[in-house]
Coordinates of N, CA and C in Angstrom, one line a residue:
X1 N -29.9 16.8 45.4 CA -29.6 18.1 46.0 C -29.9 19.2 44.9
X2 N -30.0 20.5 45.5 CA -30.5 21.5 44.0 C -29.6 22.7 44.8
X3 N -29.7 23.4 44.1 CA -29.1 24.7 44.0 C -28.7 25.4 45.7
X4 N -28.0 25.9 46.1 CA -27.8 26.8 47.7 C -29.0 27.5 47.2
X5 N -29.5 28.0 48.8 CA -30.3 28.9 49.0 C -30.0 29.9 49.5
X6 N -30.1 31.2 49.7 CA -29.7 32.2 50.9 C -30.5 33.6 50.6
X7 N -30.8 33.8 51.7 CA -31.7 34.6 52.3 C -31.8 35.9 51.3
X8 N -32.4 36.8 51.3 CA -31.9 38.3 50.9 C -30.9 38.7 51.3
X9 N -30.0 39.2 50.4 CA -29.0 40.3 50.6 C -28.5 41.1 49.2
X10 N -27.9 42.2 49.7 CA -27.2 43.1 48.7 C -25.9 42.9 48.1
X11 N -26.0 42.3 47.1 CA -24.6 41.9 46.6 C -23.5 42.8 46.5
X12 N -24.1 44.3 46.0 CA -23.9 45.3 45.5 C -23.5 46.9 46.8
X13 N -23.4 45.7 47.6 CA -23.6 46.8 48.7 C -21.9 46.9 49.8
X14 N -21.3 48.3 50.1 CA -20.1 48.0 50.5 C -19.6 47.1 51.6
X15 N -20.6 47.1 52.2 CA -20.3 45.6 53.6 C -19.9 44.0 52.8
X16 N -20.5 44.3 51.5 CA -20.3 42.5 51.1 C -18.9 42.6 49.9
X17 N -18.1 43.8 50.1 CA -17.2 43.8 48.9 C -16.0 42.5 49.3
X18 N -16.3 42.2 50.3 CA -15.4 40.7 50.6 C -15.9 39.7 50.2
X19 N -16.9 39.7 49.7 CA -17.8 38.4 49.0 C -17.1 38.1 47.5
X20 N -16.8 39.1 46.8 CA -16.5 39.3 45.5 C -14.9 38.9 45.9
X21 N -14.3 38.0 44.3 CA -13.0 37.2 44.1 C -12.9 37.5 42.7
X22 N -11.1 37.8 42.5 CA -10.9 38.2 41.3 C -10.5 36.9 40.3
X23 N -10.9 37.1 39.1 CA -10.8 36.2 38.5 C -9.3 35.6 38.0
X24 N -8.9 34.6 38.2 CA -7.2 34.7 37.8 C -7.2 35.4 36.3
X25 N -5.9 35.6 36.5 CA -5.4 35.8 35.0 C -6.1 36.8 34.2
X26 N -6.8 37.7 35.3 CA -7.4 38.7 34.4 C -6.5 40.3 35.1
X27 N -5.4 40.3 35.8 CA -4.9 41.4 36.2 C -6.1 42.1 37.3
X28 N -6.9 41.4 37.4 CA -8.0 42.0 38.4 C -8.9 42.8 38.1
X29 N -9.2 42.7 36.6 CA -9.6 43.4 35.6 C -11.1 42.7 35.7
X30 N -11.8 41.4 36.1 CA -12.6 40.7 36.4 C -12.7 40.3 38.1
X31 N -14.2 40.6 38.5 CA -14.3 40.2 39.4 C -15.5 38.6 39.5
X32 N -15.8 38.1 40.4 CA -16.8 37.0 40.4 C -17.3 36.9 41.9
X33 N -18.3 36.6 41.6 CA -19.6 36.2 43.1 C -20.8 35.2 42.5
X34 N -19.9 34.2 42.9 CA -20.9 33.1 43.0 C -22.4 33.4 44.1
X35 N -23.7 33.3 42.9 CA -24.6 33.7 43.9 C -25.4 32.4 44.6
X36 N -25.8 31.1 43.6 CA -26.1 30.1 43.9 C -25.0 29.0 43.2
X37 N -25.0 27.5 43.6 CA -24.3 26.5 43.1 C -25.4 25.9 43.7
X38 N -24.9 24.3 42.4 CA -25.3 23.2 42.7 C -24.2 22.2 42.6
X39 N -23.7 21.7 43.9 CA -22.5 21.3 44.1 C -22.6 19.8 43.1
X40 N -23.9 19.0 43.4 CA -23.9 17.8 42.4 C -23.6 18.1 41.0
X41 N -24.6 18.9 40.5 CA -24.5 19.1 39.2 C -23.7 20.3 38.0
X42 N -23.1 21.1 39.2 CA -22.0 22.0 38.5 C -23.1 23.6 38.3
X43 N -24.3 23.1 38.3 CA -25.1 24.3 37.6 C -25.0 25.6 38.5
X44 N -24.8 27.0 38.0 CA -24.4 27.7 39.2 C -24.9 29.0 38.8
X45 N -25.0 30.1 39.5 CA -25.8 31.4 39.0 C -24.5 32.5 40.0
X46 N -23.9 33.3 38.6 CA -23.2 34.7 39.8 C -23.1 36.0 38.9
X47 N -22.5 36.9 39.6 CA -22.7 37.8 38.9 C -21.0 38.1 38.5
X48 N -20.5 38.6 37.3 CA -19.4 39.1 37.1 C -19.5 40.6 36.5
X49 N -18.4 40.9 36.9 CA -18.0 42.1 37.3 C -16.6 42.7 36.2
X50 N -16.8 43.8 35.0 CA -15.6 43.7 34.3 C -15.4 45.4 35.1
X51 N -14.4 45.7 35.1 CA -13.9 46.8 35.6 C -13.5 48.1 34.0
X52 N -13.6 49.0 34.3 CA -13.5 50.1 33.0 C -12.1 49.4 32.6
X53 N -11.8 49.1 31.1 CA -10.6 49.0 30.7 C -10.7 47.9 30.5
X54 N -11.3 46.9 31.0 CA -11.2 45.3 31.0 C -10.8 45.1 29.6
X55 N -10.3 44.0 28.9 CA -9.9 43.6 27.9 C -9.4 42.1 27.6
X56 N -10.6 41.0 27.8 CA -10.2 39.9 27.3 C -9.9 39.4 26.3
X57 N -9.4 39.7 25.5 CA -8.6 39.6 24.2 C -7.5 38.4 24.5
X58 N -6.6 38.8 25.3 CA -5.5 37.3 25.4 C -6.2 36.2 25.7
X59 N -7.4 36.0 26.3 CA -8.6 34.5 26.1 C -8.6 34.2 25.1
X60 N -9.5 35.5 24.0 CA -9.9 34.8 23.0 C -11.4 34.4 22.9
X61 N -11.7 34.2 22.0 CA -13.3 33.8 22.0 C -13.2 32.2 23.3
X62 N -14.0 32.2 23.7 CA -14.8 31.0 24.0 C -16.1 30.2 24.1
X63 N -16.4 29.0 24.4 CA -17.2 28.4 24.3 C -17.5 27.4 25.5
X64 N -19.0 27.1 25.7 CA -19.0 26.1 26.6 C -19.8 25.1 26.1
X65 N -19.4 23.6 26.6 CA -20.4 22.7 26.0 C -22.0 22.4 26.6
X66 N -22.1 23.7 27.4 CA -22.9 23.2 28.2 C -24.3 25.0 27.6
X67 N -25.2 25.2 27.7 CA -26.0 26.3 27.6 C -25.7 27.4 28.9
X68 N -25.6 28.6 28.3 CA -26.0 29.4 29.7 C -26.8 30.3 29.0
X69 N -26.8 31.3 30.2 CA -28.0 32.9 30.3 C -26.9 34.2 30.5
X70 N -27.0 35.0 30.0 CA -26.8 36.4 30.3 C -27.3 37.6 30.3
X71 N -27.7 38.3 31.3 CA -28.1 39.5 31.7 C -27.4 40.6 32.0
X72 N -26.9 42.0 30.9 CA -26.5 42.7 31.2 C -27.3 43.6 32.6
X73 N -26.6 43.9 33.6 CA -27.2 44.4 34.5 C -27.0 45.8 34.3
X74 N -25.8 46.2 34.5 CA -25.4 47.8 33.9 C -24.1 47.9 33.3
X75 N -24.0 49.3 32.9 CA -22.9 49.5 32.4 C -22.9 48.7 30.8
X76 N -21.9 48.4 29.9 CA -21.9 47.8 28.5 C -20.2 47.2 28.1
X77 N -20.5 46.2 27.2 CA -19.5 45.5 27.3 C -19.4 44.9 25.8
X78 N -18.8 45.0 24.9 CA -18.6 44.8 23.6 C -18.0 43.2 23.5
X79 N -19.0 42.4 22.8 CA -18.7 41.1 22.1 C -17.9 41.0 21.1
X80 N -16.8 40.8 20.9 CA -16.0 40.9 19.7 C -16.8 39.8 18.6
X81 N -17.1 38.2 19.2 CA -17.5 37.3 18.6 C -18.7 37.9 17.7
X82 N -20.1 38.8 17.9 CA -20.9 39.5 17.5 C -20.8 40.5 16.9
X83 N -19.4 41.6 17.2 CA -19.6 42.8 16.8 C -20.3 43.7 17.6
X84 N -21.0 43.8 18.5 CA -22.0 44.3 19.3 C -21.5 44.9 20.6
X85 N -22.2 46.1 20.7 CA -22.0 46.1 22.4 C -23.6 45.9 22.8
X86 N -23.1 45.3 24.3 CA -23.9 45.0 25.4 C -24.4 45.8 26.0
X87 N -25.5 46.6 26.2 CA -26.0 47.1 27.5 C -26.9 47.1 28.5
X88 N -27.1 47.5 29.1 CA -27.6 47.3 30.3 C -29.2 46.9 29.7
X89 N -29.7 45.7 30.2 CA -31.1 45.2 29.9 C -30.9 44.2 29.0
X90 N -29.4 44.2 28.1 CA -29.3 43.0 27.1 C -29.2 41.6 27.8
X91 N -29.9 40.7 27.1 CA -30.2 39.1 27.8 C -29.9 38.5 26.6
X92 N -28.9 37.8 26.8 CA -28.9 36.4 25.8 C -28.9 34.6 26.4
X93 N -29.5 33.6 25.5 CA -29.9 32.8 25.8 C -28.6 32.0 25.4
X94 N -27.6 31.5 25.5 CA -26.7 30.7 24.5 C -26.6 29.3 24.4
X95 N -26.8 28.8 23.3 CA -26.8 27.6 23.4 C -25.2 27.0 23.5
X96 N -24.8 25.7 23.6 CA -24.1 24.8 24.0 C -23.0 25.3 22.4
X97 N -21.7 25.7 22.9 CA -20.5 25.6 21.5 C -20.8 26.6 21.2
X98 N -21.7 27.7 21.8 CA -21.5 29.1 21.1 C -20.2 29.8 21.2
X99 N -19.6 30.6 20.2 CA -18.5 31.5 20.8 C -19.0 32.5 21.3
X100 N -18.4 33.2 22.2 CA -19.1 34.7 22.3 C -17.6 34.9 23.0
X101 N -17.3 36.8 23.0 CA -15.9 37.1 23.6 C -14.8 36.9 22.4
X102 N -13.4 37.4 22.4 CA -13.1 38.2 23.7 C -14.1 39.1 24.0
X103 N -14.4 40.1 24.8 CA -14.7 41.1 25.4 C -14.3 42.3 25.7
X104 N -14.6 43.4 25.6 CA -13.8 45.0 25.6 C -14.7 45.6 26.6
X105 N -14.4 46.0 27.3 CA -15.2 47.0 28.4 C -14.4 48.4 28.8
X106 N -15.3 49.4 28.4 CA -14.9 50.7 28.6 C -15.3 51.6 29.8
X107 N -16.3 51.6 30.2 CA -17.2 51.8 31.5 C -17.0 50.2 32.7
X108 N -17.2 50.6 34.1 CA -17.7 49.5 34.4 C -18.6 48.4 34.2
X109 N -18.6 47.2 34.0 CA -20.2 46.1 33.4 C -20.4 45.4 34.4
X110 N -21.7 45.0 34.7 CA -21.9 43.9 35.8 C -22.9 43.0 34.9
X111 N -22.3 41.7 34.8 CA -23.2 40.5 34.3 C -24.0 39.6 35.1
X112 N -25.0 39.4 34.8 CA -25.3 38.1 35.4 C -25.5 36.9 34.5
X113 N -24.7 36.0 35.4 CA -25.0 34.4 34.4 C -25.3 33.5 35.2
X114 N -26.0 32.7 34.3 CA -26.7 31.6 34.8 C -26.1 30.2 33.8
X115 N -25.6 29.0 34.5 CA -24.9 28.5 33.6 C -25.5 27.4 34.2
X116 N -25.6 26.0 33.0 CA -25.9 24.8 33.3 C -24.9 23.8 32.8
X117 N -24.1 23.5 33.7 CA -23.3 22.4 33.3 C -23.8 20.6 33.0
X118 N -24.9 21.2 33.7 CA -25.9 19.2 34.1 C -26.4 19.3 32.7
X119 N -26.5 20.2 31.8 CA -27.2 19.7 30.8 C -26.2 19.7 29.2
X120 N -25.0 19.5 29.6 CA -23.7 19.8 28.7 C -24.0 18.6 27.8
X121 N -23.7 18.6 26.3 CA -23.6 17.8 25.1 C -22.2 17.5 25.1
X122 N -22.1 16.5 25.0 CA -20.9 15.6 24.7 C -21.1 15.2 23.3
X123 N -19.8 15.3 22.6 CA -19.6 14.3 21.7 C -19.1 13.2 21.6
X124 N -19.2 12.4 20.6 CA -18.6 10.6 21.1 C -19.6 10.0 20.8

């Protein structure tokens, strides 16, 4: 099996704001839209959504064992783990146990990620 497929559409557009789910435990401060999944392998593509004010700080840095992608789409979003802000056109590649986050957003940010869980390192 490989990834969903689906047609063109506007993710960004007000007919599909029922597409978009808030992320728990973020006060609604984060939104999410899964754009593709791969239900065998976990591997999945969506765009998230921090709202002005956002403030992941009570997370904390985290990590995954697995690699992903990020594309700032618009707006900017400050990496605590780097020091840096994010903006719009910034692309990072991350490898597997990176930290990156908490996160500060002052303006609205729209991310896209691309995340591979089929290709996650295990230790042991």
């Amino acid at each position: 099996m490989s990834k969903s497929t689906i047609q063109y559409w506007n993710t960004l557009a007000a007919a599909n704001k029922s597409q978009w789910s808030v992320i728990a435990d973020t006060n609604g401060e984060l939104e999410q839209l899964t754009l593709s999944m791969d239900e065998v392998t976990g591997d999945y593509t969506r765009l998230t959504r921090f709202k002005a004010g956002a403030d992941t700080s009570m997370f904390g840095g985290k990590s995954h064992d697995y690699p992903e992608e990020i594309f700032i789409v618009s707006g900017r979003l400050f990496d605590v783990a780097f020091g840096i802000w994010l903006e719009a056109g910034d692309y990072a590649s991350r490898p597997p146990g990176e930290v990156h986050g908490p996160f500060i957003c002052e303006q609205e940010c729209l991310v896209l990620e691309i995340s591979f869980p089929s290709q996650a390192v295990t230790s042991g």
